PDB file of C-alpha atoms in Angstrom:
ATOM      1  CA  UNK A   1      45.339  29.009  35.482  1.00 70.00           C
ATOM      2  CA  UNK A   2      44.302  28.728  38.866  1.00 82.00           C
ATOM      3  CA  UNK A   3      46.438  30.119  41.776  1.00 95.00           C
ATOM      4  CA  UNK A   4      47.198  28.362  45.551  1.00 97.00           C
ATOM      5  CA  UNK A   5      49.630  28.579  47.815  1.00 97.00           C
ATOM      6  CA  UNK A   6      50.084  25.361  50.268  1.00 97.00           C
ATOM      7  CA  UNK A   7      52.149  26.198  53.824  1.00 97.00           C
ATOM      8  CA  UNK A   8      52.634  22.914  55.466  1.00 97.00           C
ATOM      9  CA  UNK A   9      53.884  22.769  59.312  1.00 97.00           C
ATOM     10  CA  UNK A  10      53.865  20.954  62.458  1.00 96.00           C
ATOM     11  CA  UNK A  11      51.064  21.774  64.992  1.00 95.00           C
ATOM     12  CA  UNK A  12      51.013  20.431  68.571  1.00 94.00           C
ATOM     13  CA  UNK A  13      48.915  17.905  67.506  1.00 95.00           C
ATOM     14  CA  UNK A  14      50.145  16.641  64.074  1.00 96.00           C
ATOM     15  CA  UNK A  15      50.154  18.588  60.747  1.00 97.00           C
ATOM     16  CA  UNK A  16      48.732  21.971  59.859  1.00 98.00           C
ATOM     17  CA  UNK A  17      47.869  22.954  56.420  1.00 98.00           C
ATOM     18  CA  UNK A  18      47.048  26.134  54.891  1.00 98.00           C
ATOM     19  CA  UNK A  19      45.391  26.618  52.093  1.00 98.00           C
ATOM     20  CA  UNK A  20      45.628  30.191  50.443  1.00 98.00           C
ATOM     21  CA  UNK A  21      43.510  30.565  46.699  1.00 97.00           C
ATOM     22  CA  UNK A  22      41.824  28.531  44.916  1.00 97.00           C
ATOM     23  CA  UNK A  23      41.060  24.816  45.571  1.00 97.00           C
ATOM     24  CA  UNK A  24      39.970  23.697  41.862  1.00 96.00           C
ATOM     25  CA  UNK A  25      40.355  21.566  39.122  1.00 96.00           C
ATOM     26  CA  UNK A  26      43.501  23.426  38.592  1.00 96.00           C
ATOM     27  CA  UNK A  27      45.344  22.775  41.842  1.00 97.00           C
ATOM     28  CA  UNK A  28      43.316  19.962  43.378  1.00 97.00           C
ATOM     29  CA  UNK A  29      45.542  16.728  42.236  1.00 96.00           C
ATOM     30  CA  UNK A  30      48.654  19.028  43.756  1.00 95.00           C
ATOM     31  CA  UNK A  31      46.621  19.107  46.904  1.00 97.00           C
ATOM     32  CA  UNK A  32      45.538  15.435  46.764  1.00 96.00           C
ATOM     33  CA  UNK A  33      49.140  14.357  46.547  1.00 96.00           C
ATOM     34  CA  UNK A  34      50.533  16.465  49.776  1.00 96.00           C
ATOM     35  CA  UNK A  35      47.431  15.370  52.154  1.00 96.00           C
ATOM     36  CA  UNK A  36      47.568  11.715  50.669  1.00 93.00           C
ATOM     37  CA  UNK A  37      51.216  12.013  51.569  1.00 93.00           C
ATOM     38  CA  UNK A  38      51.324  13.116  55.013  1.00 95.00           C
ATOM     39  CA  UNK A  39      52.362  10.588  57.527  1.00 91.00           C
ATOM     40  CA  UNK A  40      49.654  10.137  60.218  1.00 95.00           C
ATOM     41  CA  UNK A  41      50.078   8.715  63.298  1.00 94.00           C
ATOM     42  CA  UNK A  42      47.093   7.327  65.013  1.00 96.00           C
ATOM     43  CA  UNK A  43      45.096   9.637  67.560  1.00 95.00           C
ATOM     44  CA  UNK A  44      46.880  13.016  66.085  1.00 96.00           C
ATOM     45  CA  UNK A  45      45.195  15.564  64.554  1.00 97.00           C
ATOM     46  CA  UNK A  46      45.219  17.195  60.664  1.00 98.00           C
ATOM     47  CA  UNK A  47      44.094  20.657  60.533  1.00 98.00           C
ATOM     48  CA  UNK A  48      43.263  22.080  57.215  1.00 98.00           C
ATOM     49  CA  UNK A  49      43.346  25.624  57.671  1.00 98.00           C
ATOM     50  CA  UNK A  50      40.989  27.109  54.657  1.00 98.00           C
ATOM     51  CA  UNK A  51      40.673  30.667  55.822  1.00 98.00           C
ATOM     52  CA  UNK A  52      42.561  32.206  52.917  1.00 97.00           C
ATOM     53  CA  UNK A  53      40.529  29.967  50.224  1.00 97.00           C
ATOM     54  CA  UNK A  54      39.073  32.143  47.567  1.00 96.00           C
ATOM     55  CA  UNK A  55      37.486  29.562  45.647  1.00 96.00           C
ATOM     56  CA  UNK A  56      36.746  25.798  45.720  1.00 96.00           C
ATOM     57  CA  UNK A  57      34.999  23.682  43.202  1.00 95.00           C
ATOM     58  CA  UNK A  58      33.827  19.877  43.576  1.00 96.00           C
ATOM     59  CA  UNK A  59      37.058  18.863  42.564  1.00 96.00           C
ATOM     60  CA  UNK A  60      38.147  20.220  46.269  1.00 97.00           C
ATOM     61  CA  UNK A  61      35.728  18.924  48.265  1.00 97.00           C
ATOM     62  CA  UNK A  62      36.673  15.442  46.695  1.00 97.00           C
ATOM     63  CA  UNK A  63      40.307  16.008  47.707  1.00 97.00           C
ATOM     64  CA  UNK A  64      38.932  17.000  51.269  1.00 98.00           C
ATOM     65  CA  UNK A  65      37.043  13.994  51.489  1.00 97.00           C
ATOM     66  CA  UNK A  66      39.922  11.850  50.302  1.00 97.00           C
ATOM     67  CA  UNK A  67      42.349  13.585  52.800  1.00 97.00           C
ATOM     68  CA  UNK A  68      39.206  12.410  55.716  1.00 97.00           C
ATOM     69  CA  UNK A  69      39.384   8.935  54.508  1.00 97.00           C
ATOM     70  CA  UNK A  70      43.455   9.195  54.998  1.00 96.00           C
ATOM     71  CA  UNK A  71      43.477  10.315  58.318  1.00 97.00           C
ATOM     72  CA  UNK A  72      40.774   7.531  59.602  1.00 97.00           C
ATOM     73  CA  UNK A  73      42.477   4.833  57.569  1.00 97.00           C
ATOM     74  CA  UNK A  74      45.682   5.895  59.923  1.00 97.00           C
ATOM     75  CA  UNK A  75      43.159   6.386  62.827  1.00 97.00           C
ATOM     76  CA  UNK A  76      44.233  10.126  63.230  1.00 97.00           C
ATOM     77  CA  UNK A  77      41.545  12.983  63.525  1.00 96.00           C
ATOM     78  CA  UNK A  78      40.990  15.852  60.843  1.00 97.00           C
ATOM     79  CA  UNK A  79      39.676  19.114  61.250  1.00 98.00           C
ATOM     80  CA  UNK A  80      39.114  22.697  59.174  1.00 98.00           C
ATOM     81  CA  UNK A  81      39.489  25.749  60.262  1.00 98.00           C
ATOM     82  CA  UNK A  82      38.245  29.059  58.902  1.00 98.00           C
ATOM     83  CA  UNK A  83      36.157  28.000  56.546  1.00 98.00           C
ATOM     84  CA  UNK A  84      34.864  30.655  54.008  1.00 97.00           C
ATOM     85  CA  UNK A  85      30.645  31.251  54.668  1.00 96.00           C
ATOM     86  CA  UNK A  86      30.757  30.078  50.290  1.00 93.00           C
ATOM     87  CA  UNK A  87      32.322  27.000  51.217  1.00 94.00           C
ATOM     88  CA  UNK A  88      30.016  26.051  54.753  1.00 95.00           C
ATOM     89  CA  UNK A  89      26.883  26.411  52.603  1.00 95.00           C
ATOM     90  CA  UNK A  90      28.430  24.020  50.397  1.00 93.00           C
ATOM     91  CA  UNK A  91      28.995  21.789  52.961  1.00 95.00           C
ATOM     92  CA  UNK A  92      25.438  22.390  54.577  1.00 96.00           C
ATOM     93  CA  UNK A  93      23.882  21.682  51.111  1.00 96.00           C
ATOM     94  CA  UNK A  94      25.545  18.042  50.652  1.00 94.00           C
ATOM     95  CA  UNK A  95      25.602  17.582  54.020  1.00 96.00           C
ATOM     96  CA  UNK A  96      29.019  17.515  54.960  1.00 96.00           C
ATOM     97  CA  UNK A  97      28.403  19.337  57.619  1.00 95.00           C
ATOM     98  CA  UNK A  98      27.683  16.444  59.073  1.00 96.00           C
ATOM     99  CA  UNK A  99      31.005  14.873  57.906  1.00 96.00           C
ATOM    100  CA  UNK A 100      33.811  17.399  58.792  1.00 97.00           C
ATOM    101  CA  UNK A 101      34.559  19.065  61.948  1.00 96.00           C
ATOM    102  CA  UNK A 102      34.778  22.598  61.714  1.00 97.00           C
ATOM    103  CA  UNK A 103      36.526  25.428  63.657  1.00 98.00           C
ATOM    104  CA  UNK A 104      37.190  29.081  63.337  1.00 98.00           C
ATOM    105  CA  UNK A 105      40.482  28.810  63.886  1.00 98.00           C
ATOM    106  CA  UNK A 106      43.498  26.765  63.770  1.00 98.00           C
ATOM    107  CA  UNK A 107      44.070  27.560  67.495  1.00 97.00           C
ATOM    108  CA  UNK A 108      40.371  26.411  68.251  1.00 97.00           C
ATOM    109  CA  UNK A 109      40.598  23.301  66.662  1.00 97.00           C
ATOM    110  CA  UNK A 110      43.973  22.544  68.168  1.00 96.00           C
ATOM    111  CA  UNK A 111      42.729  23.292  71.685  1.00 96.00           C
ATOM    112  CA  UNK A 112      39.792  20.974  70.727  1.00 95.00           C
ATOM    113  CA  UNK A 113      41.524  18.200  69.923  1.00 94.00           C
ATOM    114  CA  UNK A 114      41.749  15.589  73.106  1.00 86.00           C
ATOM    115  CA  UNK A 115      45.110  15.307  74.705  1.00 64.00           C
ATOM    116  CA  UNK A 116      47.135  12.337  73.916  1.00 52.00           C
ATOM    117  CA  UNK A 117      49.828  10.764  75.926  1.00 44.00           C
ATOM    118  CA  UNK A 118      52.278   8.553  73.556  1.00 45.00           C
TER     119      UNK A 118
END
């Protein structure tokens, strides 16, 4: 059985979720649930911090993509951080590079993220 550890909390600019182990079959409908879940407010930011992700399978990157179309159904922004070199080429190989916005850090895609005024 596959193992992950999900740490939830509020960032200056909306939710911040880390993602520690492995994003799989296993734990991906667990992870669906949580982003699907989130209340999003329109022009605040999701980051989905991936830095501590060991693995992730295609059953991930689906409940990535599913969290994107969440956030731009609530007209909110979505970013990763720290995404593992394994997962990138991934991403460069389906093209999703061209799809999600990526960061090094939490703190870099926070600072990124265009100052709203409510």
């Amino acid at each position: 059985m596959s193992e992950l550890s999900v740490t939830t909390r509020t960032g200056p600019n909306g939710p911040v979720v880390e993602l520690a182990g492995e994003l799989d079959h296993d734990t991906a409908s667990e992870v669906r649930a949580l982003l699907s879940g989130l209340e999003l407010r329109p022009g605040k930011q999701l980051v989905v911090d991936l830095t501590a992700l060991t693995f992730c399978d295609s059953s991930g990157i689906t409940v990535l993509l599913a969290a994107r179309n969440h956030v731009l159904a609530a007209q909110a922004g979505m970013a990763l951080s720290g995404v593992p070199d394994r997962v990138q080429r991934v991403f460069r190989i389906l093209g999703l590079d061209q799809v999600f916005v990526t960061y090094p850090t939490v703190e870099d895609a926070v600072a990124a993220w265009p100052q709203q005024t409510e």
